[in-house]
Each structure stands twice: as C-alpha cells, then as structure tokens.
PDB file of C-alpha atoms in Angstrom:
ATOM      1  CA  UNK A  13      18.640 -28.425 -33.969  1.00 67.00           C
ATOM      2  CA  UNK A  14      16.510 -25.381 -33.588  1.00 63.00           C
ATOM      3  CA  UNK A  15      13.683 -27.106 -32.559  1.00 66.00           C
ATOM      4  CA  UNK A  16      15.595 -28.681 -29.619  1.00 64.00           C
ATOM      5  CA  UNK A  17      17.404 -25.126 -28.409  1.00 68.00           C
ATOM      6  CA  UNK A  18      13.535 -23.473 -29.072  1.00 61.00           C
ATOM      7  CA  UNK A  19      12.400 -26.169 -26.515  1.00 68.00           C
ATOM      8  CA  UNK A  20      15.433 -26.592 -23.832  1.00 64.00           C
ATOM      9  CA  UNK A  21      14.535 -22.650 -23.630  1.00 61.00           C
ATOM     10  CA  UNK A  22      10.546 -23.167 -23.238  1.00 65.00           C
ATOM     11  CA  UNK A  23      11.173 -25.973 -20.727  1.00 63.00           C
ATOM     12  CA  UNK A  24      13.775 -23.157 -18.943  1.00 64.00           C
ATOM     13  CA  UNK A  25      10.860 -20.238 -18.864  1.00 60.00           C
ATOM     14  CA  UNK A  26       8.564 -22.572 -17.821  1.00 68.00           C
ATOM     15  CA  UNK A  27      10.567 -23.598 -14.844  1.00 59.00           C
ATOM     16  CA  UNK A  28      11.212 -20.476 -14.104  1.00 60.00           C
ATOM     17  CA  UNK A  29       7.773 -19.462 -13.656  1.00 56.00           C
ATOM     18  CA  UNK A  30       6.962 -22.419 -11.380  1.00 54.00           C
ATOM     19  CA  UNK A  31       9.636 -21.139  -8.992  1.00 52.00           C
ATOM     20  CA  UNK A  32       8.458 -17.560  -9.522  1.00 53.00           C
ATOM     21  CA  UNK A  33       5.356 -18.291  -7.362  1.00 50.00           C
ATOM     22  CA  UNK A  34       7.419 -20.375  -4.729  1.00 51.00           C
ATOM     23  CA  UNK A  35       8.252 -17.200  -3.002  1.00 48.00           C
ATOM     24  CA  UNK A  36       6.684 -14.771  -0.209  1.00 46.00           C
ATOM     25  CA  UNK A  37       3.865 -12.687  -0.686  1.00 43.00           C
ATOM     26  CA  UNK A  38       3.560  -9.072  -0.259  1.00 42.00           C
ATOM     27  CA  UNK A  39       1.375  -9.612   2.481  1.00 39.00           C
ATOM     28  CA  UNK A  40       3.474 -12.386   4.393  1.00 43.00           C
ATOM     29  CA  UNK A  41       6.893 -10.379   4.123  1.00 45.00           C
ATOM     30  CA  UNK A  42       4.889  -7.732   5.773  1.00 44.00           C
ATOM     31  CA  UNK A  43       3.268 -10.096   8.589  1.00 46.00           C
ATOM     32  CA  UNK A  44       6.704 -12.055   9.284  1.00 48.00           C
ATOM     33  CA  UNK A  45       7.657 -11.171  12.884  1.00 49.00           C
ATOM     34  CA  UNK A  46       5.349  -8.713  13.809  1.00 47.00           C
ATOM     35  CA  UNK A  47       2.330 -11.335  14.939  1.00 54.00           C
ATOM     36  CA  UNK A  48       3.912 -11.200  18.315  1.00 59.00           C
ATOM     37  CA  UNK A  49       4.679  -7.746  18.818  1.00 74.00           C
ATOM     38  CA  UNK A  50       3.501  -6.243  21.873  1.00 66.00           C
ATOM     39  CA  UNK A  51       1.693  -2.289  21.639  1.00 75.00           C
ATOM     40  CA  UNK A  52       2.432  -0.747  24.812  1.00 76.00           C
ATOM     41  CA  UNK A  53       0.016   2.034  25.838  1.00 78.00           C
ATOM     42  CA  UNK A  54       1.164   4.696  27.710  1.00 83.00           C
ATOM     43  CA  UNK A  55      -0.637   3.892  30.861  1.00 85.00           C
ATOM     44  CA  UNK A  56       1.024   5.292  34.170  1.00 90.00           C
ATOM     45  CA  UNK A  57       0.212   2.321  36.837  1.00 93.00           C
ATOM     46  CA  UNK A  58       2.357   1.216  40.469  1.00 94.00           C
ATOM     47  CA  UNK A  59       3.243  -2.136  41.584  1.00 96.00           C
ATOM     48  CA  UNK A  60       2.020  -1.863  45.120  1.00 96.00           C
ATOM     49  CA  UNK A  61       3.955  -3.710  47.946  1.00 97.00           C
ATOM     50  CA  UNK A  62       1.548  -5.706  48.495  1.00 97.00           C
ATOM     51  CA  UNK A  63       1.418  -6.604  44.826  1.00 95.00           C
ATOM     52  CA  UNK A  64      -1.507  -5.074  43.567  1.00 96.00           C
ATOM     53  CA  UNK A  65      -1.927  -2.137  41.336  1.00 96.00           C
ATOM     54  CA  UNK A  66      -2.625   1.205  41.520  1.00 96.00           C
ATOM     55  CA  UNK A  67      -4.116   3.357  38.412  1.00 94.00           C
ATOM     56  CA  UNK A  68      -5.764   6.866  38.637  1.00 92.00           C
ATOM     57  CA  UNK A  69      -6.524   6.139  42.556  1.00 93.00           C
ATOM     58  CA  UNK A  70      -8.206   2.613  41.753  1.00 94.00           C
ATOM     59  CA  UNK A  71      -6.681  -0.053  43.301  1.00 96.00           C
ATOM     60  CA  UNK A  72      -6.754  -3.414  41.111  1.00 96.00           C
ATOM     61  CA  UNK A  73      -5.653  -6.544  42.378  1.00 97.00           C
ATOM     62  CA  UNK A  74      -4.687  -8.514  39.079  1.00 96.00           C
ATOM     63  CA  UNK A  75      -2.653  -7.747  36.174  1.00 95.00           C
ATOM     64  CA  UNK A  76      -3.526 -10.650  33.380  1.00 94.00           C
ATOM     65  CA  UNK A  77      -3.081 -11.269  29.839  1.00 94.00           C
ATOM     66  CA  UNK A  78      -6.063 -12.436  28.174  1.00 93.00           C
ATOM     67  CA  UNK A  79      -6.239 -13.572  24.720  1.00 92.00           C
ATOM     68  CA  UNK A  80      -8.651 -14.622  21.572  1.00 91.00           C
ATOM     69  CA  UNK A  81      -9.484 -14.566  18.304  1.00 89.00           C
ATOM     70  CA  UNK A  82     -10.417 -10.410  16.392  1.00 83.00           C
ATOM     71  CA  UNK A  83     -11.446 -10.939  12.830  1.00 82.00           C
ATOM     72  CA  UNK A  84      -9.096 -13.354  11.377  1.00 86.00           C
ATOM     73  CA  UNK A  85      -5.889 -13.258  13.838  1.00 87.00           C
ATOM     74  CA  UNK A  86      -4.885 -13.520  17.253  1.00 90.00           C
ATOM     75  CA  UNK A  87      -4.672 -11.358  19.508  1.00 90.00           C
ATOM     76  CA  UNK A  88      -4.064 -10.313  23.641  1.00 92.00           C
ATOM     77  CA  UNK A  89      -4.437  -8.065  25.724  1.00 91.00           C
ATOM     78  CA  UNK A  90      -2.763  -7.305  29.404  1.00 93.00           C
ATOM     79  CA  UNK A  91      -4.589  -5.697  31.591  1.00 94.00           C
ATOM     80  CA  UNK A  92      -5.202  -4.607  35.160  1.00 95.00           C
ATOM     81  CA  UNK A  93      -8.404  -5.922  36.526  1.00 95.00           C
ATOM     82  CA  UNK A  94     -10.319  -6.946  40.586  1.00 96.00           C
ATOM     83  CA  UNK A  95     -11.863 -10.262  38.656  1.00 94.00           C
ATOM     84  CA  UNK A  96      -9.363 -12.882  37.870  1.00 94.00           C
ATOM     85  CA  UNK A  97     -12.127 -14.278  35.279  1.00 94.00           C
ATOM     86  CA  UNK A  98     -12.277 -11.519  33.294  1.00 92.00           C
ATOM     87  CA  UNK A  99     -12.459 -12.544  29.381  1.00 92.00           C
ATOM     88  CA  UNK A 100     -11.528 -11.457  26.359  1.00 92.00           C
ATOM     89  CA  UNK A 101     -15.024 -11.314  25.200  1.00 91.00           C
ATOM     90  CA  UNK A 102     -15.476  -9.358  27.923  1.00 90.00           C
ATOM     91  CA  UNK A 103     -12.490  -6.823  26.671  1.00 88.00           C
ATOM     92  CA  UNK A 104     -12.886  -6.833  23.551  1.00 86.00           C
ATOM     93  CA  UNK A 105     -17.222  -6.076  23.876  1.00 87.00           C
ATOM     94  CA  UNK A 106     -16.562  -3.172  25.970  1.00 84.00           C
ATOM     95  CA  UNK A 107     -13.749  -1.637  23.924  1.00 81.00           C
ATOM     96  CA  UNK A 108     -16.011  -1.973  20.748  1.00 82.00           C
ATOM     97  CA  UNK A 109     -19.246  -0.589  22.448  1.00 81.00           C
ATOM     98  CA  UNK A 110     -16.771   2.478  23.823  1.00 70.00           C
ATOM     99  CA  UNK A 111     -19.290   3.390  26.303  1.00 67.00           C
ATOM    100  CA  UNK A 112     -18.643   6.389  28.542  1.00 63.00           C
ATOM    101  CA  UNK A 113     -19.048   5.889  32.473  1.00 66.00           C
ATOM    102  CA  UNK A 114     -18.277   7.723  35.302  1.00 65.00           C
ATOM    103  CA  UNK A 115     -17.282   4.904  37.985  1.00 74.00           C
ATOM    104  CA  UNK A 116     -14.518   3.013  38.395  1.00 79.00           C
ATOM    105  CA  UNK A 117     -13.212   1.122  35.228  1.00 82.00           C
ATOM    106  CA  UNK A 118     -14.048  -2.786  35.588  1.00 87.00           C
ATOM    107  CA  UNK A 119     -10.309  -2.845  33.656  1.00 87.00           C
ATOM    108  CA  UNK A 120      -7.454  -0.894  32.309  1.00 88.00           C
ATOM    109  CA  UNK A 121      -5.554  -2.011  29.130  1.00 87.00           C
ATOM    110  CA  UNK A 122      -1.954  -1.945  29.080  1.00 89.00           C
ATOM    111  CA  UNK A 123      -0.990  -2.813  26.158  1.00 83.00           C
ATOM    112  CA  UNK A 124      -1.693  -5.799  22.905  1.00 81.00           C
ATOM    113  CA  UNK A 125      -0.395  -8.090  20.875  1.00 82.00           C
TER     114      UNK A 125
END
C-alpha cells in the first residue's frame, strides 16, 4: 500500500514538473505586445498643402516607413525623405556611422518600431 501512495505521488511531482516548463519565459512575458510599438521622436515637421513636408526649412517630398532586420528582430523606421528608394540599409548605416554634416539631411527619422 505504501509503495503504491509513494508512487501515485512521484508520478504527481513528476507531472507537475513537465507542466512547470509549459509556461512563458521571463523574456517572452516581457516581449508580448511591445514588438509593434511605435517610438515617436519628438520631431516638429508640417504637412504642406501640397503634401510634402517641411522640417527645419528643408522641404521633403516623402514621408515612408521603411523596414528590416537589426540584430535579431524587426524593426522600422518612418521617415521624411526627397528619394522614394531610400532603404533601410541606407538608415540604419548612417545612423550607426553618426557622422556630422553641415548640409541638408538626406532624411529625418520620425519615429520606430
């Protein structure tokens, strides 16, 4: 009789730590729902009339989202840009090399995701 009761209850634990690792990590919980939320920068732009865009003086005639693979997720950018092909290569090289200029930005970031 003891031998059965001493095994229904290893059989339980057992179980019980099979469903322990069923469950969400750490690092999922904190991941869940925030993949697709959007980091606004605080970038004072107009919406022209004509439906371009104005930023510091610099008139920009497309405002495009452009998106790709940094490290190991996904991620996008929307920007204001004058060249419709503009890449996120091309984004995400210049904002790593951080280079300093004095003319008119190719692009201005808005915001990520």
């Amino acid at each position: 009789m003891k031998n059965k009761i001493y095994i229904a209850f290893m059989l339980g634990l057992i179980g019980m730590g099979t469903l322990y690792g069923c469950g969400y990590s750490s690092y999922e919980e904190s991941t869940i729902g925030t993949e697709s939320t959007f980091e606004e920068l605080d970038v004072d732009y107009t919406t022209n009339d004509d439906g371009t865009y104005t930023y510091k003086d610099n008139i920009y005639k497309y405002k495009i989202e452009v998106s790709g693979i940094e490290g190991e997720s996904q991620a996008a950018f929307i920007i204001l840009t004058n060249d419709e092909e503009t890449s996120f290569e091309d984004i995400s090289y210049s904002l790593k090399k951080a280079e300093a200029s004095t003319g008119i930005p190719e692009f201005v970031v808005l915001g990520w995701y």
